[in-house]
Each structure stands twice: as C-alpha cells, then as structure tokens.
Amino acid sequence: MRAQVAIIGGGPSGLLLSHILDLNGIGSIVLERKSKAYVLERIRAGVLEAGTVELLRQYGLGARMDREGHVHDGIRIKWPGYDTFLIDGHRFTGKTMMAYGQTQITEDLYSARETAGGHIVEEAEDVALHDLKSGRPYVTFLKEGKTQRVDCDFIAGCDGFHGVSRQSIPADARRAYERVYPFGWLGIMSETPPLDDIIYAYSERGFALASQRGPKLSRYYVQCPTTDSPEDWSDERFWHELKARFPADTAAKIVTGPSIEKSIAPLRSFVSEPMQYGALYLAGDAAHIVPPTGAKGLNLAVSDVFYLSRALRAFYADRRSDLLEAYSETALRRVWNAVRLSWWLTTLLHVFPGEDPFPAKLRRNEFDYLTRSEHAQATLAEQFVGLPF
Ligand code: RFL
Ligand code: PHB
C-alpha cells in the first residue's frame, strides 16, 4: 500500500488528523490496534476548550456537538468555608467551554471518515516503523496473519502513551520529563441527571469532581490511592465518599444510581522531546500526558493535530518545509503551558498522602488569593479556557 501519510492510532488524534488531511487533498491510512467497538467503549475526556470547539466546527464536525453538548462559562471550585468559586473563562476572555464526551467526538470522527471513504485498518497487530531517517519510510503490520506494508512520505505517531511510535525513536534521540502523582482518579458513569455545573471539590478527604455527559448521564470522580482497584469500590462506597467531599447542600443535590462504568486512572505528567524524528511526527498522548485536573489532554491532542496538519498542508501545497521543521517547538510551547497548568491545579486541589500540615496551608492560601485577586483569576481563566492555537 502507499499513502502520503501513515497514521498510527485511531483515537481522537489520528482520526482528526486523517479527516483534516483529507479535506486538504492529502491521503492517509490509519492503523489502529484495537477494534472500532473497543475504541468507542473507552470513556475519557469530557470538557473542550473554546479553540477545540471552533476547530471541530470549522472542519464540519460541530453539528452533533452543538446539539448535544452543554456550554459552560468555566468550571466551579468548592472549598470548605468559601463561596463557590467560578473559573470564569467567559468573563475574562469572552470564550466558553463545552461539555461533550470524547466518546461522542470519536463516534463523530469515525462517521466522518466512513462517509468520506477514509481508509482505517482496525485490529492492525505488530505495527512497526521503519527507515525513519532514510527519506523512504514505511510501516509494517500484521492483519489476519498476513504481514502488510505501507510506503509513505510521513508517519504520524498518534498511538497514545503506550503506543509504538515514541518507542521507535532511538533512546539517545529523545528525552522524557516526568512526574507521577501518588494518587489516581476513580471515575464512574451513571444514568442519573447530573448537577447543572461542572464542579471540582477540595476537601480534607481528597479531591472530587462532578461532571456530565448529557441530561441523564453523569460522570463523577474521586481521588483514590494508586493501590486501589475498582473492585474495592462498591457503588455505595463511591457515592458515600463522593458526597462526603462536597459541601452538604451540593451533596444533597447529587442523584445516585447504579454505575454503568467504573475505572481508575493514574495521574501523571509526561513530555517526550522532541516531537519529531526524521519522517516521524508525534501528536497527542503519544508525546505527552497531563493529569486530568484542568481537562487539557484531548485539547492538546487537537492543538498538535492543528499544527501538524497545517505543516503538512504547507509542504504539499506550497513545497514549504519550515512549518514541519518548527512543528516540535511550536507544539511543545503549548504543551508545556498545559503541563504547568494541570500540575498547578492538581497540586492545588489534591491531598498528598502522608504530607505534613505545611502544603495544606499553602493550598488554602493559594485558593484564598485566587478568590480575592482579579489578576490571579484572569491568569487562570485565560489558560483554562485555552490559549489560542
Ligand atoms: P488515545 O486516545 O490514547 O488513542 C491512541 C490510539 O492508538 C491506538 N494504539 C495503537 N494503534 C496501532 N498500533 C499500536 N502499537 C498502538 N498502540 C496504541 C490505541 O488503541 C488508541 O486507539 O490518544 P490520542 O488520540 O492522542 O487522544 C488523547 C486523549 O485520549 C487524552 O488526552 C484524553 O482522554 C485525556 N483526558 C481528558 N482530556 C481533556 O482534554 N479533557 C478532559 O476532560 C479529559 N478527561 C482524560 C480525562 C483522560 C482520562 N484517562 C482515563 C486517562 C479523564 C480521564 C479519566
Ligand atoms: C470529565 O467530564 O470527564 C472531566 C471533566 C473535567 C476534568 C476531567 C474530566 O478536569
């Protein structure tokens, strides 16, 4: 097979890249290790930055999002002893955010690719990248027991944190920067009406989050030890702990019911630099991970795809390679902003196991300052709603 761009991974990064390239007359093949059904079953992100919403609309992917998504001025923070605090993106930037699930975006992307006759290979096993520096790169994979080969001009590594693309860069040509946090998030989905607002709650028992996926679908999280497994958490225990972390009046409004999904995600900050090696360009979680506090991961995947698709378009339409050469540096500037913001919010809103009383005092003072300073609020709101691409 031959394609201008071979895309490894059919998550949001890979599918969006292939969609935008197609609209610019650039051909691609997407190689996805799992089945489409499996990819669509993963429950992940739920909050989109203003720039992500605009980009999805611009590429014809906004219709269902605008129908079913829920617009928010920002996310609220509940802190014991304080009035509810709104990270007010709208007030400070004029922009809003959208609650719309990654699952739905991925469905929209699959259907857009299928309508356009896009080439997606599901259940592609043993994907391997070859000759990245040769000027004639290619990818091999196993499908139904047969080895296949895709010759291409470029390879886009969109295969997430555990993918093969980043590992295909020689160890001495990349550097990783990492923080692993000493807790995870236990998340549940339940077919119950959500609260009106998306709320981060800080309490001495740890962090909790109330979010939503639709008028009758709620998503909730609680901070938990990394050693826990979902089996340790009955629904009853989950609801009890969730409510204990919210102020009593908010807890009273939470409608409980059976969970339809329950999983634990570890929290990590990770960046691999550079995001390019020869013909290989990394995008999304393949190059970087942020803890979910701040809701930046999917939005970063979208901004990477924006920069990479723009660079590939300039290459094919205008024979310009300057944007490709600048890709890693351009994308990383925005990545590090999200890494810093997500780290800061994680530190502000979580209780670190075994800590002495000093950090709790700092957190409280930081939050107190935030509630009193318009400058602090403006700084946070601007980055939370998302810096321009
Ligand atoms: P994905 O989604 O991991 O997709 C990668 C795809 O590559 C496939 N793959 C391979 N294919 C071929 N060969 C291989 N060797 C392969 N290895 C892997 C995988 O099967 C998969 O289909 O990465 P992508 O596309 O870069 O997208 C990134 C986002 O998924 C991620 O950043 C977000 O989900 C992070 N995130 C959030 N981001 C937000 O912007 N807002 C949020 O509110 C938000 N909440 C979250 C989150 C992530 C969470 N978890 C579970 C990590 C909440 C949670 C709980
Ligand atoms: C979600 O709705 O899943 C969600 C919302 C906000 C976050 C992370 C996840 O910071």
XYZ file of C-alpha atoms and ligand atoms in Angstrom:
454
model
C 0.000 0.000 0.000
C 1.030 3.589 -0.461
C -0.185 6.733 1.355
C 1.220 10.217 1.712
C 0.836 9.951 5.485
C 0.669 6.730 7.526
C -1.142 7.422 10.785
C -0.523 5.071 13.725
C -3.513 5.039 16.120
C -7.226 5.615 15.545
C -8.015 7.621 18.695
C -9.063 11.269 18.510
C -5.605 12.493 17.325
C -5.246 10.008 14.492
C -8.838 10.243 13.240
C -8.902 14.059 13.360
C -5.578 14.289 11.534
C -6.741 11.960 8.793
C -10.009 13.933 8.465
C -8.280 17.338 8.148
C -5.643 15.980 5.755
C -8.383 14.523 3.564
C -10.155 17.919 3.405
C -6.826 19.316 2.160
C -6.413 16.645 -0.505
C -3.733 14.704 1.392
C -4.186 10.925 1.540
C -3.617 8.845 4.668
C -4.108 5.372 6.123
C -4.967 4.941 9.814
C -3.628 1.800 11.518
C -5.475 1.037 14.768
C -4.526 -1.858 17.028
C -7.996 -2.359 18.521
C -11.459 -2.819 17.018
C -13.671 0.206 16.399
C -16.112 -1.093 19.042
C -13.325 -1.235 21.627
C -12.115 2.295 20.806
C -15.673 3.621 21.134
C -16.137 1.966 24.507
C -13.353 3.892 26.235
C -14.724 6.651 28.442
C -12.373 9.560 28.852
C -12.427 13.308 28.373
C -15.475 15.494 28.682
C -14.565 19.174 28.527
C -13.491 21.048 25.394
C -11.651 24.351 25.172
C -13.044 27.162 23.019
C -10.337 26.585 20.363
C -11.144 22.876 20.137
C -14.856 23.654 19.682
C -14.050 26.179 16.919
C -11.739 23.775 15.125
C -14.287 20.937 15.198
C -16.927 23.293 13.756
C -14.533 24.577 11.091
C -13.931 21.022 9.837
C -17.610 20.097 9.722
C -17.618 18.135 12.987
C -19.718 20.530 15.073
C -23.359 19.641 14.305
C -23.965 16.959 16.949
C -21.671 18.691 19.457
C -23.717 21.898 19.134
C -26.943 19.896 19.560
C -25.960 17.656 22.438
C -23.058 19.453 24.134
C -23.538 21.756 27.091
C -21.902 25.225 27.058
C -20.225 26.404 30.293
C -18.547 29.671 31.288
C -15.994 27.590 33.178
C -15.661 25.031 35.985
C -16.573 25.770 39.622
C -14.472 25.044 42.701
C -15.986 24.213 46.104
C -13.659 24.758 49.046
C -14.688 24.341 52.678
C -15.513 27.712 54.231
C -15.722 29.594 50.909
C -18.495 30.539 48.499
C -18.484 28.577 45.248
C -15.727 29.931 43.022
C -16.108 30.006 39.229
C -13.037 29.855 36.976
C -14.806 32.355 34.759
C -13.495 31.872 31.247
C -16.330 33.843 29.745
C -15.919 36.903 31.927
C -12.175 37.215 31.355
C -11.873 36.072 27.729
C -15.370 36.222 26.211
C -14.963 32.498 25.386
C -16.825 29.469 26.702
C -16.141 25.751 27.137
C -18.213 22.769 26.054
C -19.093 19.597 27.939
C -19.095 16.952 25.196
C -17.641 13.474 25.578
C -14.551 12.125 23.870
C -16.624 9.027 23.119
C -19.060 11.162 21.086
C -16.227 13.023 19.314
C -14.656 9.705 18.372
C -18.023 8.465 17.040
C -18.404 11.699 15.022
C -14.878 11.272 13.634
C -15.445 7.626 12.681
C -18.644 8.507 10.869
C -16.990 11.451 9.056
C -14.133 9.164 7.918
C -16.578 6.463 6.825
C -18.718 8.960 4.858
C -15.603 10.239 3.080
C -14.410 6.698 2.302
C -11.371 7.075 4.578
C -9.024 4.119 4.958
C -8.918 2.832 8.555
C -7.389 -0.564 9.287
C -8.787 -1.967 12.542
C -7.038 -4.674 14.565
C -3.680 -3.972 12.931
C -1.215 -6.003 15.015
C 2.549 -5.636 15.498
C 2.742 -2.227 13.845
C 6.427 -1.402 13.205
C 8.014 1.788 11.860
C 10.995 1.535 9.502
C 13.694 3.713 7.932
C 12.573 6.942 9.604
C 15.696 8.821 8.501
C 16.070 7.327 5.030
C 13.748 9.550 3.031
C 11.753 6.341 2.220
C 9.970 5.496 5.464
C 7.478 2.633 5.700
C 5.277 0.878 8.208
C 4.540 -2.842 8.510
C 1.736 -4.568 10.388
C 0.029 -7.900 10.731
C -3.598 -8.283 9.670
C -5.342 -11.644 9.776
C -1.971 -13.375 9.968
C -0.524 -11.619 6.883
C 2.249 -9.001 7.010
C 1.371 -5.841 5.107
C 3.454 -2.808 4.228
C 2.580 0.881 3.787
C 5.102 3.103 1.997
C 4.678 6.777 2.805
C 6.233 10.246 2.915
C 5.488 10.849 6.602
C 4.391 8.864 9.658
C 2.137 10.444 12.291
C 2.516 8.763 15.690
C -0.960 9.183 17.214
C -0.941 5.944 19.214
C -1.243 7.238 22.750
C 1.011 6.858 25.762
C 1.523 3.087 25.398
C 1.990 3.148 21.628
C 4.915 2.007 19.491
C 5.732 5.333 17.762
C 7.577 7.136 20.540
C 9.481 3.918 21.333
C 10.652 3.827 17.701
C 12.762 6.942 18.264
C 16.236 5.828 19.412
C 16.626 6.368 23.177
C 19.560 8.744 22.674
C 17.467 10.978 20.377
C 14.686 11.722 22.887
C 14.373 12.915 26.439
C 11.475 12.366 28.841
C 10.335 14.718 31.606
C 8.021 13.081 34.122
C 6.110 13.383 37.407
C 3.993 10.541 38.750
C 1.448 11.628 41.367
C 0.834 9.478 44.453
C -2.904 9.037 43.753
C -5.340 8.173 40.988
C -8.881 9.108 39.943
C -11.678 6.613 40.338
C -14.334 7.529 37.777
C -17.892 6.311 37.384
C -20.599 6.864 34.811
C -24.217 6.690 35.948
C -27.549 7.109 34.192
C -28.706 9.835 36.558
C -29.304 13.547 35.921
C -26.055 15.471 36.573
C -25.627 18.671 38.560
C -26.085 21.811 36.428
C -22.438 22.785 36.817
C -19.086 21.024 36.450
C -17.538 21.209 39.925
C -14.098 20.468 41.375
C -14.368 19.896 45.160
C -11.452 20.144 47.553
C -11.774 18.565 50.974
C -9.535 17.110 53.661
C -10.659 13.669 52.424
C -9.264 14.451 48.963
C -10.416 15.761 45.591
C -13.764 15.031 43.902
C -15.296 16.080 40.570
C -18.884 16.267 39.346
C -19.215 16.296 35.561
C -21.746 15.351 32.913
C -22.231 13.677 29.552
C -25.887 14.501 28.896
C -29.198 15.399 30.564
C -29.481 11.884 32.023
C -25.834 10.853 32.125
C -23.424 11.849 34.906
C -19.688 11.426 35.278
C -18.107 11.632 38.739
C -14.575 11.124 40.062
C -12.882 10.836 43.462
C -9.167 10.917 44.224
C -8.093 7.446 45.453
C -4.899 5.589 46.375
C -2.958 4.212 43.374
C -3.071 0.780 45.011
C -6.903 0.624 44.871
C -8.773 -1.291 42.183
C -12.377 -0.664 41.040
C -13.476 -3.851 42.879
C -12.543 -2.130 46.165
C -15.255 0.427 45.467
C -18.871 -0.692 45.654
C -21.331 1.863 44.268
C -22.455 2.520 47.808
C -18.939 3.281 48.995
C -18.354 5.535 45.977
C -21.482 7.652 46.473
C -20.822 7.940 50.178
C -17.245 9.157 49.638
C -18.238 11.495 46.788
C -20.925 13.196 48.859
C -18.615 13.494 51.871
C -16.207 15.563 49.732
C -18.842 18.103 48.653
C -20.492 20.691 50.936
C -23.761 19.316 52.368
C -26.071 21.475 50.190
C -24.376 20.306 46.963
C -24.136 16.691 48.156
C -27.894 16.745 48.749
C -28.440 17.555 45.042
C -26.380 14.608 43.738
C -28.713 11.956 42.326
C -27.262 8.499 42.883
C -27.948 5.287 40.986
C -26.150 2.171 39.744
C -22.831 2.814 37.981
C -22.599 1.656 34.357
C -18.809 2.018 34.230
C -16.117 2.258 36.876
C -12.383 2.625 36.312
C -9.232 4.041 37.899
C -6.772 6.279 36.045
C -3.302 7.011 37.423
C -2.183 10.670 37.372
C 0.992 11.584 35.546
C 2.722 14.481 33.820
C 4.976 13.333 30.974
C 6.594 15.045 27.987
C 8.906 13.418 25.435
C 11.062 15.829 23.438
C 11.433 16.431 20.573
C 8.090 15.502 18.989
C 9.772 14.661 15.671
C 12.418 12.228 14.464
C 13.122 12.050 10.727
C 9.812 11.350 8.970
C 8.003 10.599 12.267
C 5.856 13.274 13.929
C 4.228 12.548 17.303
C 0.834 14.020 18.277
C -1.367 13.758 21.373
C -0.799 11.303 24.215
C 1.976 9.593 22.221
C 4.166 12.578 23.095
C 2.696 13.875 26.350
C 0.369 13.109 29.240
C -1.161 15.543 31.701
C -3.144 14.731 34.834
C -6.874 15.203 34.103
C -7.259 18.152 36.521
C -7.647 21.021 34.065
C -9.139 18.858 31.287
C -6.258 19.505 28.889
C -5.259 16.133 27.381
C -7.697 15.883 24.495
C -7.423 19.605 23.830
C -3.648 19.269 23.471
C -4.132 16.382 21.066
C -6.318 18.698 18.966
C -3.796 21.555 19.008
C -0.965 19.182 17.980
C -3.115 17.992 15.077
C -3.812 21.608 14.123
C -0.069 22.416 13.922
C 0.821 19.156 12.171
C -1.951 19.344 9.569
C -1.042 22.978 8.831
C 2.616 21.995 8.348
C 1.748 19.056 6.057
C -0.579 21.253 4.005
C 2.201 23.836 3.556
C 4.545 21.018 2.482
C 2.238 19.524 -0.145
C 0.552 22.731 -1.385
C 3.487 25.155 -1.298
C 6.569 22.896 -1.053
C 7.407 24.603 2.242
C 9.102 22.583 4.968
C 9.639 25.374 7.501
C 6.429 24.586 9.422
C 7.342 20.890 9.585
C 10.775 21.831 10.907
C 9.166 24.109 13.511
C 6.419 21.591 14.454
C 8.008 20.161 17.591
C 8.987 23.530 19.022
C 5.604 25.123 18.197
C 3.571 22.276 19.667
C 5.778 21.962 22.761
C 5.294 25.594 23.733
C 1.565 24.965 24.118
C 2.137 21.518 25.643
C 4.307 22.916 28.447
C 1.701 25.564 29.212
C -0.901 22.819 29.722
C 1.583 20.687 31.669
C 2.237 23.571 34.051
C -1.443 24.478 34.452
C -2.519 20.848 35.012
C 0.299 20.299 37.525
C -0.651 23.514 39.351
C -4.352 22.657 39.555
C -3.528 19.096 40.639
C -1.296 20.415 43.412
C -3.923 22.961 44.479
C -6.848 20.526 44.643
C -5.457 17.200 45.932
C -4.354 15.960 49.323
C -0.963 14.237 49.065
C -0.795 11.085 51.222
C 1.485 11.404 54.231
C 2.067 15.137 53.819
C 2.747 17.363 56.831
C 0.428 20.358 57.538
C 2.605 22.840 55.562
C 1.331 22.131 51.996
C -2.304 22.268 53.150
C -1.661 25.786 54.479
C -0.079 26.792 51.160
C -3.019 25.375 49.180
C -5.516 27.225 51.283
C -3.608 30.479 50.915
C -3.304 29.986 47.159
C -7.053 29.435 46.875
C -7.788 32.383 49.181
C -5.614 34.616 46.981
C -7.423 33.334 43.882
C -10.820 34.276 45.321
C -9.612 37.833 46.103
C -7.383 38.729 43.157
C -8.823 39.627 39.779
C -5.309 39.280 38.344
C -4.994 35.697 39.574
C -8.488 34.928 38.264
C -7.727 36.402 34.849
C -4.490 34.421 34.547
C -6.172 31.144 35.442
C -9.277 31.780 33.303
C -7.224 32.599 30.192
C -5.233 29.365 30.394
C -8.188 27.258 31.480
C -10.371 28.278 28.533
C -7.292 27.573 26.398
C -4.592 29.728 24.837
C -5.127 30.448 21.138
C -3.542 27.931 18.751
P -5.584 7.805 22.605
O -6.956 8.245 22.858
O -4.881 7.019 23.658
O -5.605 6.992 21.234
C -4.465 6.261 20.782
C -4.953 5.143 19.888
O -3.806 4.421 19.406
C -4.067 3.024 19.495
N -2.765 2.324 19.607
C -2.170 1.691 18.576
N -2.544 1.536 17.302
C -1.711 0.830 16.496
N -0.552 0.281 16.927
C -0.142 0.417 18.207
N 1.007 -0.117 18.619
C -0.967 1.151 19.091
N -0.887 1.494 20.396
C -1.974 2.193 20.689
C -4.939 2.884 20.731
O -5.705 1.682 20.691
C -5.804 4.138 20.628
O -6.997 3.902 19.910
O -4.626 9.051 22.286
P -4.965 10.418 21.478
O -5.682 10.145 20.216
O -3.684 11.180 21.446
O -6.017 11.178 22.429
C -5.638 11.669 23.702
C -6.837 11.663 24.664
O -7.412 10.369 24.625
C -6.439 12.009 26.103
O -5.500 13.066 26.124
C -7.654 12.450 26.947
O -8.574 11.397 27.095
C -7.217 12.933 28.341
N -8.346 13.270 29.228
C -9.004 14.491 29.118
N -8.648 15.373 28.168
C -9.344 16.538 28.023
O -8.968 17.336 27.141
N -10.436 16.869 28.787
C -10.871 16.029 29.766
O -11.873 16.320 30.404
C -10.117 14.798 29.992
N -10.501 13.941 30.939
C -8.778 12.363 30.206
C -9.867 12.733 31.060
C -8.174 11.118 30.352
C -8.616 10.246 31.319
N -7.983 8.974 31.399
C -8.666 7.752 31.510
C -6.567 8.856 31.085
C -10.317 11.892 32.030
C -9.704 10.642 32.201
C -10.199 9.768 33.309
C -14.869 14.749 32.591
O -16.000 15.210 32.403
O -14.595 13.556 32.361
C -13.803 15.641 33.131
C -14.101 16.966 33.439
C -13.094 17.803 33.933
C -11.811 17.289 34.103
C -11.518 15.971 33.778
C -12.530 15.136 33.297
O -10.835 18.092 34.595
